[in-house]
């Protein structure tokens, strides 16, 4: 039986822990030994996906706001169900949460402003792209110098749609620039949207913990309740954000995580302990098996598209099938996320459930009243078969002052300057996983932030050939550190057949980064 326990640690803090090795002492093991735990509530920076959603191709007949083909939405309307076509409560293009705009001759576009989310800041949002004509097979990494948007550049991305994030304004309905995620919708399923409750700007990761008070009850598992409060909070608190888990705050699941080798031209199947859903996507780093380390996005040398470490991954009933399309054997570091937006199941009596799935014993903490036999992913709070991925380092790097290392002229395909972030990684060592975002002023005319893990290098651009664009970032992962590269003062594009550099309104402000830990035992 997995070693799950709750109690008072030797430092006096209450905690719920799941050990990867039953020999681990749950009372005395320091939380700094991240690699020994599958779940440890002492580490309150557990990675958190707010929600996942499939593409919503929303169209509306007639006219929208003020007789125009634009519709406003309030904050929290994550399914885009209630458009505002008049002006209730003073909602306008200056303060609405979301917007859908039917642009003549171009199609339907969604704009997501920071006011769209109830937590009040611009989060990390990703759109994982499906292969054309499929509903279950996603693109892996992309290396391209032919896309129309990237004339004069070679682009390395992690299988995501380039959701252009820009300072948007239109004199008809807003009088100032507003930062927005912009994504074009289509009539078929073409992406899965994942929203991470992680700020992308220079604001602290929200910490809802406070000073503990003697006698507080922090864990309650009963027929009607399943809650674990943050330090200083107790189970009577009415705000779900004040909990590590709560019956009304159930995040997406990490179904599996780790490294896998895939032979040249080969396939690999990664089984998951629970069935997957349409709301499934896979984060990844990938490298050639001959390479020593991972880069985010994938590393390339030169400008040939044969450098692409391509693969696809197919979501199956209870597994992921990866097909290697690269011209070499590859290693993929993967994190499989899955969620469920179906109605909660009913009819069960157990909240703490022990069982065996035919392969292994497991323990679940699930939503009160949910099915005992087949709870949904949105019913399961804790499951000892699933992975948890804590944040072990996160922060903001100011451009250029926090990037002390000037990159040599022969290596500027990496960036103009480099910063190193170090972290502890005691035995048993975890596998680092990273996300990084280049950020510009919110009111920049062209771009306000760059995609997580996008690297751009100019080609056929005169003296700029072989140097990075302002939107570019690259991260080189080591066992106890990550090297981050930026070029935030460079042009972002070229005009005049690659001869005239085009600069953002202002240089980049800096880079937001998150480094996660994948325990080696998963």
PDB file of N, CA and C in Angstrom, residues 266-315:
ATOM      1  N   UNK A 266      10.766   5.192 -34.535  1.00  0.00           N
ATOM      2  CA  UNK A 266      10.030   4.320 -33.633  1.00  0.00           C
ATOM      3  C   UNK A 266       8.841   4.981 -32.955  1.00  0.00           C
ATOM      4  N   UNK A 267       8.142   4.185 -32.148  1.00  0.00           N
ATOM      5  CA  UNK A 267       7.023   4.659 -31.339  1.00  0.00           C
ATOM      6  C   UNK A 267       7.192   4.162 -29.911  1.00  0.00           C
ATOM      7  N   UNK A 268       6.566   4.867 -28.991  1.00  0.00           N
ATOM      8  CA  UNK A 268       6.546   4.467 -27.583  1.00  0.00           C
ATOM      9  C   UNK A 268       5.156   4.755 -27.037  1.00  0.00           C
ATOM     10  N   UNK A 269       4.639   3.847 -26.240  1.00  0.00           N
ATOM     11  CA  UNK A 269       3.356   4.045 -25.574  1.00  0.00           C
ATOM     12  C   UNK A 269       3.597   4.311 -24.085  1.00  0.00           C
ATOM     13  N   UNK A 270       3.027   5.392 -23.583  1.00  0.00           N
ATOM     14  CA  UNK A 270       3.090   5.723 -22.159  1.00  0.00           C
ATOM     15  C   UNK A 270       1.716   5.464 -21.562  1.00  0.00           C
ATOM     16  N   UNK A 271       1.623   4.468 -20.716  1.00  0.00           N
ATOM     17  CA  UNK A 271       0.353   4.141 -20.076  1.00  0.00           C
ATOM     18  C   UNK A 271       0.091   5.075 -18.902  1.00  0.00           C
ATOM     19  N   UNK A 272      -1.178   5.360 -18.671  1.00  0.00           N
ATOM     20  CA  UNK A 272      -1.572   6.204 -17.550  1.00  0.00           C
ATOM     21  C   UNK A 272      -2.449   5.388 -16.600  1.00  0.00           C
ATOM     22  N   UNK A 273      -2.410   5.694 -15.297  1.00  0.00           N
ATOM     23  CA  UNK A 273      -3.158   4.884 -14.336  1.00  0.00           C
ATOM     24  C   UNK A 273      -4.663   5.086 -14.391  1.00  0.00           C
ATOM     25  N   UNK A 274      -5.105   6.196 -14.984  1.00  0.00           N
ATOM     26  CA  UNK A 274      -6.531   6.488 -15.097  1.00  0.00           C
ATOM     27  C   UNK A 274      -6.857   6.808 -16.552  1.00  0.00           C
ATOM     28  N   UNK A 275      -8.117   6.633 -16.961  1.00  0.00           N
ATOM     29  CA  UNK A 275      -8.492   6.969 -18.341  1.00  0.00           C
ATOM     30  C   UNK A 275      -8.284   8.451 -18.628  1.00  0.00           C
ATOM     31  N   UNK A 276      -7.961   8.750 -19.889  1.00  0.00           N
ATOM     32  CA  UNK A 276      -7.770  10.121 -20.333  1.00  0.00           C
ATOM     33  C   UNK A 276      -9.076  10.668 -20.906  1.00  0.00           C
ATOM     34  N   UNK A 277      -9.089  11.970 -21.150  1.00  0.00           N
ATOM     35  CA  UNK A 277     -10.287  12.625 -21.664  1.00  0.00           C
ATOM     36  C   UNK A 277      -9.901  13.464 -22.872  1.00  0.00           C
ATOM     37  N   UNK A 278     -10.886  14.103 -23.484  1.00  0.00           N
ATOM     38  CA  UNK A 278     -10.599  15.006 -24.598  1.00  0.00           C
ATOM     39  C   UNK A 278      -9.767  16.183 -24.115  1.00  0.00           C
ATOM     40  N   UNK A 279      -9.850  16.491 -22.826  1.00  0.00           N
ATOM     41  CA  UNK A 279      -9.055  17.576 -22.252  1.00  0.00           C
ATOM     42  C   UNK A 279      -7.726  17.020 -21.751  1.00  0.00           C
ATOM     43  N   UNK A 280      -6.924  16.561 -22.687  1.00  0.00           N
ATOM     44  CA  UNK A 280      -5.604  15.998 -22.388  1.00  0.00           C
ATOM     45  C   UNK A 280      -4.570  16.688 -23.273  1.00  0.00           C
ATOM     46  N   UNK A 281      -3.442  17.045 -22.685  1.00  0.00           N
ATOM     47  CA  UNK A 281      -2.325  17.557 -23.474  1.00  0.00           C
ATOM     48  C   UNK A 281      -1.026  17.131 -22.803  1.00  0.00           C
ATOM     49  N   UNK A 282       0.052  17.229 -23.545  1.00  0.00           N
ATOM     50  CA  UNK A 282       1.339  16.792 -23.024  1.00  0.00           C
ATOM     51  C   UNK A 282       2.353  17.919 -23.145  1.00  0.00           C
ATOM     52  N   UNK A 283       2.876  18.360 -22.010  1.00  0.00           N
ATOM     53  CA  UNK A 283       4.038  19.243 -22.015  1.00  0.00           C
ATOM     54  C   UNK A 283       5.276  18.404 -22.269  1.00  0.00           C
ATOM     55  N   UNK A 284       6.305  19.018 -22.868  1.00  0.00           N
ATOM     56  CA  UNK A 284       7.502  18.220 -23.136  1.00  0.00           C
ATOM     57  C   UNK A 284       8.729  19.096 -23.333  1.00  0.00           C
ATOM     58  N   UNK A 285       9.874  18.520 -23.034  1.00  0.00           N
ATOM     59  CA  UNK A 285      11.174  18.906 -23.566  1.00  0.00           C
ATOM     60  C   UNK A 285      11.650  17.725 -24.408  1.00  0.00           C
ATOM     61  N   UNK A 286      12.466  17.994 -25.421  1.00  0.00           N
ATOM     62  CA  UNK A 286      12.962  16.907 -26.257  1.00  0.00           C
ATOM     63  C   UNK A 286      14.396  17.216 -26.665  1.00  0.00           C
ATOM     64  N   UNK A 287      15.196  16.161 -26.764  1.00  0.00           N
ATOM     65  CA  UNK A 287      16.588  16.290 -27.210  1.00  0.00           C
ATOM     66  C   UNK A 287      16.965  15.057 -28.025  1.00  0.00           C
ATOM     67  N   UNK A 288      18.019  15.188 -28.799  1.00  0.00           N
ATOM     68  CA  UNK A 288      18.598  14.010 -29.436  1.00  0.00           C
ATOM     69  C   UNK A 288      19.216  13.138 -28.349  1.00  0.00           C
ATOM     70  N   UNK A 289      19.108  11.845 -28.495  1.00  0.00           N
ATOM     71  CA  UNK A 289      19.676  10.978 -27.464  1.00  0.00           C
ATOM     72  C   UNK A 289      21.174  11.205 -27.321  1.00  0.00           C
ATOM     73  N   UNK A 290      21.821  11.653 -28.379  1.00  0.00           N
ATOM     74  CA  UNK A 290      23.260  11.898 -28.321  1.00  0.00           C
ATOM     75  C   UNK A 290      23.595  13.191 -27.584  1.00  0.00           C
ATOM     76  N   UNK A 291      22.606  14.081 -27.386  1.00  0.00           N
ATOM     77  CA  UNK A 291      22.856  15.346 -26.693  1.00  0.00           C
ATOM     78  C   UNK A 291      22.874  15.123 -25.185  1.00  0.00           C
ATOM     79  N   UNK A 292      23.646  15.952 -24.501  1.00  0.00           N
ATOM     80  CA  UNK A 292      23.808  15.778 -23.051  1.00  0.00           C
ATOM     81  C   UNK A 292      22.639  16.340 -22.262  1.00  0.00           C
ATOM     82  N   UNK A 293      22.003  17.420 -22.757  1.00  0.00           N
ATOM     83  CA  UNK A 293      21.026  18.128 -21.939  1.00  0.00           C
ATOM     84  C   UNK A 293      19.840  18.594 -22.778  1.00  0.00           C
ATOM     85  N   UNK A 294      18.753  18.911 -22.056  1.00  0.00           N
ATOM     86  CA  UNK A 294      17.555  19.449 -22.694  1.00  0.00           C
ATOM     87  C   UNK A 294      17.660  20.963 -22.822  1.00  0.00           C
ATOM     88  N   UNK A 295      16.996  21.483 -23.876  1.00  0.00           N
ATOM     89  CA  UNK A 295      16.782  22.912 -24.059  1.00  0.00           C
ATOM     90  C   UNK A 295      15.284  23.149 -24.223  1.00  0.00           C
ATOM     91  N   UNK A 296      14.816  24.302 -23.794  1.00  0.00           N
ATOM     92  CA  UNK A 296      13.415  24.695 -24.017  1.00  0.00           C
ATOM     93  C   UNK A 296      13.386  26.033 -24.753  1.00  0.00           C
ATOM     94  N   UNK A 297      12.833  26.052 -26.007  1.00  0.00           N
ATOM     95  CA  UNK A 297      12.367  24.921 -26.806  1.00  0.00           C
ATOM     96  C   UNK A 297      13.552  24.105 -27.330  1.00  0.00           C
ATOM     97  N   UNK A 298      13.309  23.079 -28.163  1.00  0.00           N
ATOM     98  CA  UNK A 298      14.398  22.184 -28.573  1.00  0.00           C
ATOM     99  C   UNK A 298      15.562  22.915 -29.227  1.00  0.00           C
ATOM    100  N   UNK A 299      16.752  22.370 -29.016  1.00  0.00           N
ATOM    101  CA  UNK A 299      17.988  22.964 -29.531  1.00  0.00           C
ATOM    102  C   UNK A 299      18.141  22.674 -31.019  1.00  0.00           C
ATOM    103  N   UNK A 300      18.636  23.661 -31.755  1.00  0.00           N
ATOM    104  CA  UNK A 300      18.974  23.415 -33.155  1.00  0.00           C
ATOM    105  C   UNK A 300      20.252  24.170 -33.498  1.00  0.00           C
ATOM    106  N   UNK A 301      20.959  23.682 -34.487  1.00  0.00           N
ATOM    107  CA  UNK A 301      22.165  24.307 -34.998  1.00  0.00           C
ATOM    108  C   UNK A 301      21.969  24.527 -36.488  1.00  0.00           C
ATOM    109  N   UNK A 302      22.222  25.719 -36.976  1.00  0.00           N
ATOM    110  CA  UNK A 302      22.027  25.992 -38.383  1.00  0.00           C
ATOM    111  C   UNK A 302      20.584  26.337 -38.681  1.00  0.00           C
ATOM    112  N   UNK A 303      20.266  26.475 -39.944  1.00  0.00           N
ATOM    113  CA  UNK A 303      18.943  26.950 -40.354  1.00  0.00           C
ATOM    114  C   UNK A 303      18.142  25.918 -41.134  1.00  0.00           C
ATOM    115  N   UNK A 304      18.618  24.704 -41.218  1.00  0.00           N
ATOM    116  CA  UNK A 304      17.891  23.676 -41.949  1.00  0.00           C
ATOM    117  C   UNK A 304      16.769  23.088 -41.116  1.00  0.00           C
ATOM    118  N   UNK A 305      15.622  22.844 -41.759  1.00  0.00           N
ATOM    119  CA  UNK A 305      14.495  22.281 -41.032  1.00  0.00           C
ATOM    120  C   UNK A 305      14.717  20.809 -40.679  1.00  0.00           C
ATOM    121  N   UNK A 306      15.808  20.208 -41.188  1.00  0.00           N
ATOM    122  CA  UNK A 306      16.134  18.848 -40.765  1.00  0.00           C
ATOM    123  C   UNK A 306      16.615  18.818 -39.315  1.00  0.00           C
ATOM    124  N   UNK A 307      16.807  20.007 -38.727  1.00  0.00           N
ATOM    125  CA  UNK A 307      17.176  20.088 -37.312  1.00  0.00           C
ATOM    126  C   UNK A 307      15.976  19.836 -36.389  1.00  0.00           C
ATOM    127  N   UNK A 308      14.794  19.822 -36.944  1.00  0.00           N
ATOM    128  CA  UNK A 308      13.586  19.662 -36.130  1.00  0.00           C
ATOM    129  C   UNK A 308      13.562  18.299 -35.437  1.00  0.00           C
ATOM    130  N   UNK A 309      13.299  18.308 -34.144  1.00  0.00           N
ATOM    131  CA  UNK A 309      13.173  17.060 -33.379  1.00  0.00           C
ATOM    132  C   UNK A 309      11.700  16.673 -33.319  1.00  0.00           C
ATOM    133  N   UNK A 310      11.131  16.433 -34.467  1.00  0.00           N
ATOM    134  CA  UNK A 310       9.691  16.290 -34.586  1.00  0.00           C
ATOM    135  C   UNK A 310       9.154  14.977 -34.063  1.00  0.00           C
ATOM    136  N   UNK A 311       7.959  15.049 -33.516  1.00  0.00           N
ATOM    137  CA  UNK A 311       7.174  13.864 -33.170  1.00  0.00           C
ATOM    138  C   UNK A 311       5.724  14.286 -33.043  1.00  0.00           C
ATOM    139  N   UNK A 312       4.838  13.317 -33.023  1.00  0.00           N
ATOM    140  CA  UNK A 312       3.434  13.555 -32.691  1.00  0.00           C
ATOM    141  C   UNK A 312       3.095  12.726 -31.462  1.00  0.00           C
ATOM    142  N   UNK A 313       2.048  13.138 -30.761  1.00  0.00           N
ATOM    143  CA  UNK A 313       1.567  12.296 -29.665  1.00  0.00           C
ATOM    144  C   UNK A 313       0.048  12.163 -29.767  1.00  0.00           C
ATOM    145  N   UNK A 314      -0.397  10.923 -29.666  1.00  0.00           N
ATOM    146  CA  UNK A 314      -1.808  10.598 -29.828  1.00  0.00           C
ATOM    147  C   UNK A 314      -2.406  10.243 -28.478  1.00  0.00           C
ATOM    148  N   UNK A 315      -3.533  10.883 -28.155  1.00  0.00           N
ATOM    149  CA  UNK A 315      -4.242  10.606 -26.903  1.00  0.00           C
ATOM    150  C   UNK A 315      -5.157   9.415 -27.118  1.00  0.00           C
TER     151      UNK A 315
END
